[in-house]
mmCIF file with all atom_site columns, C-alpha atoms in Angstrom:
data_model
loop_
_atom_site.group_PDB
_atom_site.id
_atom_site.type_symbol
_atom_site.label_atom_id
_atom_site.label_alt_id
_atom_site.label_comp_id
_atom_site.label_asym_id
_atom_site.label_entity_id
_atom_site.label_seq_id
_atom_site.pdbx_PDB_ins_code
_atom_site.Cartn_x
_atom_site.Cartn_y
_atom_site.Cartn_z
_atom_site.occupancy
_atom_site.B_iso_or_equiv
_atom_site.pdbx_formal_charge
_atom_site.auth_seq_id
_atom_site.auth_comp_id
_atom_site.auth_asym_id
_atom_site.auth_atom_id
_atom_site.pdbx_PDB_model_num
ATOM 1   C CA . MET A 1 1   ? 4.680   -19.579 6.234   1.00 43.00 ? 1   MET A CA 1
ATOM 2   C CA . ASP A 1 2   ? 2.099   -22.335 5.934   1.00 54.00 ? 2   ASP A CA 1
ATOM 3   C CA . LYS A 1 3   ? -0.754  -20.677 7.755   1.00 62.00 ? 3   LYS A CA 1
ATOM 4   C CA . LEU A 1 4   ? -1.741  -17.473 9.441   1.00 75.00 ? 4   LEU A CA 1
ATOM 5   C CA . ASN A 1 5   ? -1.870  -17.090 13.199  1.00 81.00 ? 5   ASN A CA 1
ATOM 6   C CA . VAL A 1 6   ? -5.615  -16.390 13.315  1.00 84.00 ? 6   VAL A CA 1
ATOM 7   C CA . ASN A 1 7   ? -8.779  -18.238 14.309  1.00 90.00 ? 7   ASN A CA 1
ATOM 8   C CA . MET A 1 8   ? -9.240  -20.915 11.644  1.00 92.00 ? 8   MET A CA 1
ATOM 9   C CA . GLU A 1 9   ? -10.895 -24.156 10.683  1.00 96.00 ? 9   GLU A CA 1
ATOM 10  C CA . ILE A 1 10  ? -9.011  -26.686 8.589   1.00 96.00 ? 10  ILE A CA 1
ATOM 11  C CA . LEU A 1 11  ? -11.390 -27.815 5.859   1.00 97.00 ? 11  LEU A CA 1
ATOM 12  C CA . LEU A 1 12  ? -8.994  -30.078 3.984   1.00 97.00 ? 12  LEU A CA 1
ATOM 13  C CA . ASP A 1 13  ? -5.401  -31.158 4.455   1.00 97.00 ? 13  ASP A CA 1
ATOM 14  C CA . ASN A 1 14  ? -3.522  -33.696 2.333   1.00 97.00 ? 14  ASN A CA 1
ATOM 15  C CA . ASP A 1 15  ? -0.196  -34.099 0.543   1.00 97.00 ? 15  ASP A CA 1
ATOM 16  C CA . TYR A 1 16  ? -1.299  -31.705 -2.199  1.00 97.00 ? 16  TYR A CA 1
ATOM 17  C CA . ALA A 1 17  ? -2.966  -28.812 -0.414  1.00 97.00 ? 17  ALA A CA 1
ATOM 18  C CA . THR A 1 18  ? -4.458  -27.330 2.725   1.00 97.00 ? 18  THR A CA 1
ATOM 19  C CA . LEU A 1 19  ? -7.731  -25.418 2.776   1.00 97.00 ? 19  LEU A CA 1
ATOM 20  C CA . TRP A 1 20  ? -8.680  -23.145 5.679   1.00 95.00 ? 20  TRP A CA 1
ATOM 21  C CA . TYR A 1 21  ? -11.713 -21.088 6.632   1.00 96.00 ? 21  TYR A CA 1
ATOM 22  C CA . TYR A 1 22  ? -11.226 -18.007 8.834   1.00 93.00 ? 22  TYR A CA 1
ATOM 23  C CA . PRO A 1 23  ? -14.559 -17.483 10.644  1.00 94.00 ? 23  PRO A CA 1
ATOM 24  C CA . ASP A 1 24  ? -13.709 -14.054 12.088  1.00 90.00 ? 24  ASP A CA 1
ATOM 25  C CA . THR A 1 25  ? -13.113 -12.554 8.638   1.00 90.00 ? 25  THR A CA 1
ATOM 26  C CA . LYS A 1 26  ? -15.054 -15.045 6.483   1.00 92.00 ? 26  LYS A CA 1
ATOM 27  C CA . ILE A 1 27  ? -12.084 -15.872 4.284   1.00 93.00 ? 27  ILE A CA 1
ATOM 28  C CA . ILE A 1 28  ? -11.305 -19.063 2.393   1.00 95.00 ? 28  ILE A CA 1
ATOM 29  C CA . HIS A 1 29  ? -7.563  -19.714 2.017   1.00 95.00 ? 29  HIS A CA 1
ATOM 30  C CA . HIS A 1 30  ? -5.794  -22.481 0.152   1.00 97.00 ? 30  HIS A CA 1
ATOM 31  C CA . LYS A 1 31  ? -2.137  -23.388 -0.062  1.00 96.00 ? 31  LYS A CA 1
ATOM 32  C CA . PHE A 1 32  ? -0.873  -25.751 -2.721  1.00 97.00 ? 32  PHE A CA 1
ATOM 33  C CA . LYS A 1 33  ? 1.956   -27.922 -1.405  1.00 97.00 ? 33  LYS A CA 1
ATOM 34  C CA . LYS A 1 34  ? 2.850   -29.302 -4.836  1.00 96.00 ? 34  LYS A CA 1
ATOM 35  C CA . PHE A 1 35  ? 1.388   -29.562 -8.319  1.00 95.00 ? 35  PHE A CA 1
ATOM 36  C CA . ILE A 1 36  ? -2.302  -30.343 -7.893  1.00 95.00 ? 36  ILE A CA 1
ATOM 37  C CA . TYR A 1 37  ? -4.714  -31.575 -10.550 1.00 96.00 ? 37  TYR A CA 1
ATOM 38  C CA . GLY A 1 38  ? -7.740  -33.748 -11.233 1.00 97.00 ? 38  GLY A CA 1
ATOM 39  C CA . ASP A 1 39  ? -9.813  -35.029 -8.332  1.00 97.00 ? 39  ASP A CA 1
ATOM 40  C CA . LYS A 1 40  ? -7.562  -33.428 -5.694  1.00 97.00 ? 40  LYS A CA 1
ATOM 41  C CA . LEU A 1 41  ? -8.000  -29.964 -7.233  1.00 97.00 ? 41  LEU A CA 1
ATOM 42  C CA . ILE A 1 42  ? -11.712 -30.483 -7.846  1.00 98.00 ? 42  ILE A CA 1
ATOM 43  C CA . ASN A 1 43  ? -12.207 -31.573 -4.235  1.00 98.00 ? 43  ASN A CA 1
ATOM 44  C CA . LEU A 1 44  ? -10.355 -28.515 -2.942  1.00 98.00 ? 44  LEU A CA 1
ATOM 45  C CA . LEU A 1 45  ? -12.260 -26.050 -5.125  1.00 98.00 ? 45  LEU A CA 1
ATOM 46  C CA . THR A 1 46  ? -15.622 -27.707 -4.454  1.00 97.00 ? 46  THR A CA 1
ATOM 47  C CA . THR A 1 47  ? -15.062 -27.781 -0.687  1.00 98.00 ? 47  THR A CA 1
ATOM 48  C CA . GLY A 1 48  ? -13.927 -24.154 -0.725  1.00 97.00 ? 48  GLY A CA 1
ATOM 49  C CA . ALA A 1 49  ? -16.935 -23.061 -2.796  1.00 97.00 ? 49  ALA A CA 1
ATOM 50  C CA . GLU A 1 50  ? -19.353 -24.900 -0.526  1.00 97.00 ? 50  GLU A CA 1
ATOM 51  C CA . TYR A 1 51  ? -17.975 -23.167 2.580   1.00 96.00 ? 51  TYR A CA 1
ATOM 52  C CA . PHE A 1 52  ? -17.733 -19.878 0.717   1.00 96.00 ? 52  PHE A CA 1
ATOM 53  C CA . GLU A 1 53  ? -21.449 -19.994 -0.033  1.00 97.00 ? 53  GLU A CA 1
ATOM 54  C CA . LYS A 1 54  ? -22.548 -21.501 3.291   1.00 97.00 ? 54  LYS A CA 1
ATOM 55  C CA . LYS A 1 55  ? -20.598 -18.976 5.400   1.00 97.00 ? 55  LYS A CA 1
ATOM 56  C CA . GLY A 1 56  ? -21.307 -15.881 3.294   1.00 96.00 ? 56  GLY A CA 1
ATOM 57  C CA . CYS A 1 57  ? -17.690 -15.292 2.285   1.00 94.00 ? 57  CYS A CA 1
ATOM 58  C CA . LYS A 1 58  ? -16.564 -12.665 -0.210  1.00 93.00 ? 58  LYS A CA 1
ATOM 59  C CA . LYS A 1 59  ? -12.788 -13.200 -0.039  1.00 93.00 ? 59  LYS A CA 1
ATOM 60  C CA . TRP A 1 60  ? -10.424 -15.946 -1.198  1.00 95.00 ? 60  TRP A CA 1
ATOM 61  C CA . LEU A 1 61  ? -6.684  -16.123 -0.542  1.00 94.00 ? 61  LEU A CA 1
ATOM 62  C CA . SER A 1 62  ? -4.736  -18.385 -2.937  1.00 95.00 ? 62  SER A CA 1
ATOM 63  C CA . ASP A 1 63  ? -1.198  -19.508 -2.214  1.00 96.00 ? 63  ASP A CA 1
ATOM 64  C CA . ASP A 1 64  ? -0.245  -21.125 -5.516  1.00 96.00 ? 64  ASP A CA 1
ATOM 65  C CA . ARG A 1 65  ? 3.540   -20.761 -5.191  1.00 95.00 ? 65  ARG A CA 1
ATOM 66  C CA . ASN A 1 66  ? 4.166   -24.524 -5.181  1.00 95.00 ? 66  ASN A CA 1
ATOM 67  C CA . SER A 1 67  ? 1.917   -25.272 -8.126  1.00 92.00 ? 67  SER A CA 1
ATOM 68  C CA . SER A 1 68  ? 2.377   -25.100 -11.864 1.00 92.00 ? 68  SER A CA 1
ATOM 69  C CA . ALA A 1 69  ? 0.236   -24.716 -14.970 1.00 92.00 ? 69  ALA A CA 1
ATOM 70  C CA . LEU A 1 70  ? -3.325  -25.946 -14.733 1.00 93.00 ? 70  LEU A CA 1
ATOM 71  C CA . ARG A 1 71  ? -4.319  -28.838 -16.959 1.00 95.00 ? 71  ARG A CA 1
ATOM 72  C CA . LYS A 1 72  ? -6.820  -28.193 -19.753 1.00 95.00 ? 72  LYS A CA 1
ATOM 73  C CA . ALA A 1 73  ? -9.302  -30.673 -18.231 1.00 97.00 ? 73  ALA A CA 1
ATOM 74  C CA . ASP A 1 74  ? -9.155  -28.873 -14.871 1.00 97.00 ? 74  ASP A CA 1
ATOM 75  C CA . LEU A 1 75  ? -9.648  -25.474 -16.511 1.00 95.00 ? 75  LEU A CA 1
ATOM 76  C CA . GLU A 1 76  ? -12.662 -26.796 -18.406 1.00 97.00 ? 76  GLU A CA 1
ATOM 77  C CA . TRP A 1 77  ? -14.136 -28.311 -15.230 1.00 97.00 ? 77  TRP A CA 1
ATOM 78  C CA . ALA A 1 78  ? -13.679 -25.018 -13.341 1.00 97.00 ? 78  ALA A CA 1
ATOM 79  C CA . GLU A 1 79  ? -15.248 -23.007 -16.157 1.00 96.00 ? 79  GLU A CA 1
ATOM 80  C CA . LYS A 1 80  ? -18.257 -25.328 -16.331 1.00 97.00 ? 80  LYS A CA 1
ATOM 81  C CA . ASN A 1 81  ? -18.766 -26.229 -12.647 1.00 97.00 ? 81  ASN A CA 1
ATOM 82  C CA . TRP A 1 82  ? -17.023 -23.768 -10.325 1.00 97.00 ? 82  TRP A CA 1
ATOM 83  C CA . LYS A 1 83  ? -16.796 -20.297 -11.833 1.00 97.00 ? 83  LYS A CA 1
ATOM 84  C CA . GLN A 1 84  ? -20.462 -19.299 -11.842 1.00 96.00 ? 84  GLN A CA 1
ATOM 85  C CA . LYS A 1 85  ? -21.089 -20.960 -8.483  1.00 96.00 ? 85  LYS A CA 1
ATOM 86  C CA . ILE A 1 86  ? -18.379 -18.934 -6.748  1.00 97.00 ? 86  ILE A CA 1
ATOM 87  C CA . LEU A 1 87  ? -19.448 -15.700 -8.470  1.00 97.00 ? 87  LEU A CA 1
ATOM 88  C CA . ASP A 1 88  ? -23.092 -16.280 -7.520  1.00 96.00 ? 88  ASP A CA 1
ATOM 89  C CA . ALA A 1 89  ? -21.956 -16.833 -3.931  1.00 96.00 ? 89  ALA A CA 1
ATOM 90  C CA . GLY A 1 90  ? -20.634 -13.255 -3.911  1.00 95.00 ? 90  GLY A CA 1
ATOM 91  C CA . TRP A 1 91  ? -16.887 -13.467 -4.597  1.00 95.00 ? 91  TRP A CA 1
ATOM 92  C CA . LYS A 1 92  ? -15.436 -9.936  -4.464  1.00 93.00 ? 92  LYS A CA 1
ATOM 93  C CA . TYR A 1 93  ? -11.756 -10.110 -3.388  1.00 93.00 ? 93  TYR A CA 1
ATOM 94  C CA . TRP A 1 94  ? -8.970  -12.457 -4.454  1.00 94.00 ? 94  TRP A CA 1
ATOM 95  C CA . ALA A 1 95  ? -5.396  -12.254 -3.170  1.00 93.00 ? 95  ALA A CA 1
ATOM 96  C CA . ILE A 1 96  ? -2.933  -14.503 -4.973  1.00 94.00 ? 96  ILE A CA 1
ATOM 97  C CA . MET A 1 97  ? 0.591   -15.684 -4.385  1.00 94.00 ? 97  MET A CA 1
ATOM 98  C CA . MET A 1 98  ? 1.535   -16.630 -7.943  1.00 94.00 ? 98  MET A CA 1
ATOM 99  C CA . PRO A 1 99  ? 3.206   -19.941 -8.839  1.00 94.00 ? 99  PRO A CA 1
ATOM 100 C CA . ASP A 1 100 ? 6.983   -19.860 -8.617  1.00 93.00 ? 100 ASP A CA 1
ATOM 101 C CA . LEU A 1 101 ? 7.301   -21.421 -12.074 1.00 92.00 ? 101 LEU A CA 1
ATOM 102 C CA . GLN A 1 102 ? 6.872   -19.120 -15.070 1.00 93.00 ? 102 GLN A CA 1
ATOM 103 C CA . VAL A 1 103 ? 4.601   -21.635 -16.808 1.00 93.00 ? 103 VAL A CA 1
ATOM 104 C CA . GLY A 1 104 ? 2.285   -21.512 -13.796 1.00 91.00 ? 104 GLY A CA 1
ATOM 105 C CA . LYS A 1 105 ? 2.192   -17.716 -13.886 1.00 93.00 ? 105 LYS A CA 1
ATOM 106 C CA . MET A 1 106 ? 1.379   -17.778 -17.595 1.00 93.00 ? 106 MET A CA 1
ATOM 107 C CA . SER A 1 107 ? -1.413  -20.287 -16.962 1.00 92.00 ? 107 SER A CA 1
ATOM 108 C CA . LEU A 1 108 ? -2.976  -18.190 -14.210 1.00 93.00 ? 108 LEU A CA 1
ATOM 109 C CA . ASN A 1 109 ? -2.827  -14.775 -15.932 1.00 95.00 ? 109 ASN A CA 1
ATOM 110 C CA . PRO A 1 110 ? -5.844  -15.327 -18.263 1.00 95.00 ? 110 PRO A CA 1
ATOM 111 C CA . ILE A 1 111 ? -7.894  -16.587 -15.304 1.00 96.00 ? 111 ILE A CA 1
ATOM 112 C CA . ILE A 1 112 ? -6.990  -13.499 -13.279 1.00 96.00 ? 112 ILE A CA 1
ATOM 113 C CA . ASN A 1 113 ? -7.943  -11.214 -16.161 1.00 96.00 ? 113 ASN A CA 1
ATOM 114 C CA . ASP A 1 114 ? -11.239 -13.043 -16.632 1.00 96.00 ? 114 ASP A CA 1
ATOM 115 C CA . PHE A 1 115 ? -12.228 -12.622 -12.984 1.00 96.00 ? 115 PHE A CA 1
ATOM 116 C CA . LYS A 1 116 ? -11.157 -8.966  -12.998 1.00 96.00 ? 116 LYS A CA 1
ATOM 117 C CA . GLU A 1 117 ? -13.461 -8.367  -15.957 1.00 96.00 ? 117 GLU A CA 1
ATOM 118 C CA . LEU A 1 118 ? -16.263 -10.047 -13.979 1.00 96.00 ? 118 LEU A CA 1
ATOM 119 C CA . GLY A 1 119 ? -15.804 -7.586  -11.090 1.00 94.00 ? 119 GLY A CA 1
ATOM 120 C CA . VAL A 1 120 ? -13.539 -9.490  -8.693  1.00 94.00 ? 120 VAL A CA 1
ATOM 121 C CA . THR A 1 121 ? -10.800 -7.302  -7.175  1.00 92.00 ? 121 THR A CA 1
ATOM 122 C CA . VAL A 1 122 ? -7.553  -9.215  -7.688  1.00 92.00 ? 122 VAL A CA 1
ATOM 123 C CA . GLU A 1 123 ? -4.246  -8.389  -6.003  1.00 91.00 ? 123 GLU A CA 1
ATOM 124 C CA . ILE A 1 124 ? -0.955  -10.288 -6.375  1.00 92.00 ? 124 ILE A CA 1
ATOM 125 C CA . PHE A 1 125 ? 1.383   -10.719 -3.404  1.00 90.00 ? 125 PHE A CA 1
ATOM 126 C CA . ASP A 1 126 ? 4.578   -12.506 -2.427  1.00 89.00 ? 126 ASP A CA 1
ATOM 127 C CA . ASP A 1 127 ? 3.633   -12.889 1.230   1.00 88.00 ? 127 ASP A CA 1
ATOM 128 C CA . VAL A 1 128 ? 0.508   -14.509 2.700   1.00 87.00 ? 128 VAL A CA 1
ATOM 129 C CA . GLU A 1 129 ? 0.421   -12.373 5.841   1.00 87.00 ? 129 GLU A CA 1
ATOM 130 C CA . LEU A 1 130 ? 0.703   -9.140  3.875   1.00 87.00 ? 130 LEU A CA 1
ATOM 131 C CA . ALA A 1 131 ? -2.033  -10.287 1.495   1.00 84.00 ? 131 ALA A CA 1
ATOM 132 C CA . TYR A 1 132 ? -4.294  -11.130 4.409   1.00 83.00 ? 132 TYR A CA 1
ATOM 133 C CA . LYS A 1 133 ? -3.740  -7.787  6.124   1.00 81.00 ? 133 LYS A CA 1
ATOM 134 C CA . CYS A 1 134 ? -3.772  -5.491  3.113   1.00 70.00 ? 134 CYS A CA 1
ATOM 135 C CA . VAL A 1 135 ? -6.264  -6.886  0.660   1.00 57.00 ? 135 VAL A CA 1
ATOM 136 C CA . ILE A 1 136 ? -8.423  -9.402  2.424   1.00 59.00 ? 136 ILE A CA 1
ATOM 137 C CA . VAL A 1 137 ? -9.097  -7.806  5.793   1.00 62.00 ? 137 VAL A CA 1
ATOM 138 C CA . ASN A 1 138 ? -8.785  -4.115  4.948   1.00 53.00 ? 138 ASN A CA 1
ATOM 139 C CA . LYS A 1 139 ? -9.535  -4.192  1.235   1.00 51.00 ? 139 LYS A CA 1
ATOM 140 C CA . ASN A 1 140 ? -6.639  -1.784  0.726   1.00 46.00 ? 140 ASN A CA 1
ATOM 141 C CA . SER A 1 141 ? -3.563  -2.790  -1.165  1.00 46.00 ? 141 SER A CA 1
ATOM 142 C CA . PRO A 1 142 ? -0.167  -1.434  -0.099  1.00 47.00 ? 142 PRO A CA 1
ATOM 143 C CA . LYS A 1 143 ? -0.083  0.883   -3.093  1.00 48.00 ? 143 LYS A CA 1
ATOM 144 C CA . ARG A 1 144 ? -3.135  2.692   -1.743  1.00 42.00 ? 144 ARG A CA 1
ATOM 145 C CA . GLY A 1 145 ? -1.495  3.253   1.634   1.00 39.00 ? 145 GLY A CA 1
ATOM 146 C CA . LYS A 1 146 ? -4.817  4.128   3.288   1.00 41.00 ? 146 LYS A CA 1
ATOM 147 C CA . ASN A 1 147 ? -4.639  1.876   6.362   1.00 39.00 ? 147 ASN A CA 1
ATOM 148 C CA . PHE A 1 148 ? -0.942  1.113   6.142   1.00 38.00 ? 148 PHE A CA 1
ATOM 149 C CA . PRO A 1 149 ? 1.050   4.324   6.689   1.00 37.00 ? 149 PRO A CA 1
ATOM 150 C CA . HIS A 1 150 ? 4.367   2.521   6.221   1.00 36.00 ? 150 HIS A CA 1
ATOM 151 C CA . PHE A 1 151 ? 3.518   2.242   2.514   1.00 37.00 ? 151 PHE A CA 1
ATOM 152 C CA . LYS A 1 152 ? 4.037   5.467   0.608   1.00 35.00 ? 152 LYS A CA 1
ATOM 153 C CA . LYS A 1 153 ? 1.075   6.828   -1.328  1.00 35.00 ? 153 LYS A CA 1
ATOM 154 C CA . ASP A 1 154 ? 1.427   7.578   -4.984  1.00 36.00 ? 154 ASP A CA 1
ATOM 155 C CA . LYS A 1 155 ? 0.519   11.284  -5.147  1.00 35.00 ? 155 LYS A CA 1
ATOM 156 C CA . LYS A 1 156 ? -1.008  10.904  -8.616  1.00 37.00 ? 156 LYS A CA 1
ATOM 157 C CA . ASN A 1 157 ? -3.328  8.094   -7.506  1.00 34.00 ? 157 ASN A CA 1
ATOM 158 C CA . SER A 1 158 ? -3.912  8.876   -3.849  1.00 35.00 ? 158 SER A CA 1
ATOM 159 C CA . MET A 1 159 ? -7.430  8.358   -2.562  1.00 30.00 ? 159 MET A CA 1
#
């Protein structure tokens, strides 16, 4: 699935990635089409952050399945130029489809842990539609089962 069947604006679309904004739910969503780095990645993250702030978003959906490990230069740029901007804009929820390659997963794990420590709720999914429905729109993951009765609740951790 490349995109969700919801009201959307395409903010960016090239050979490397697509970036959408969902005005009804104020969600930014990106999908990497292949390994992305340098100016292409910076442009995507900057465009997303600008819309995120301008539209009052709190949620970001990342489909990184077709990507790989992030380059050191890109990580340094994001730490210096993007991280605080997106946090100051009010980022609260992040749903991620992890890279298919193990090296990409290993690269993303420290970033995920960092944002969790900073108060961003992070959930990992295999399916974009499920991520959108469970975490982004309803703020309830399948394991909580609150708004999705077809997911069994864990009796020890039920809400």
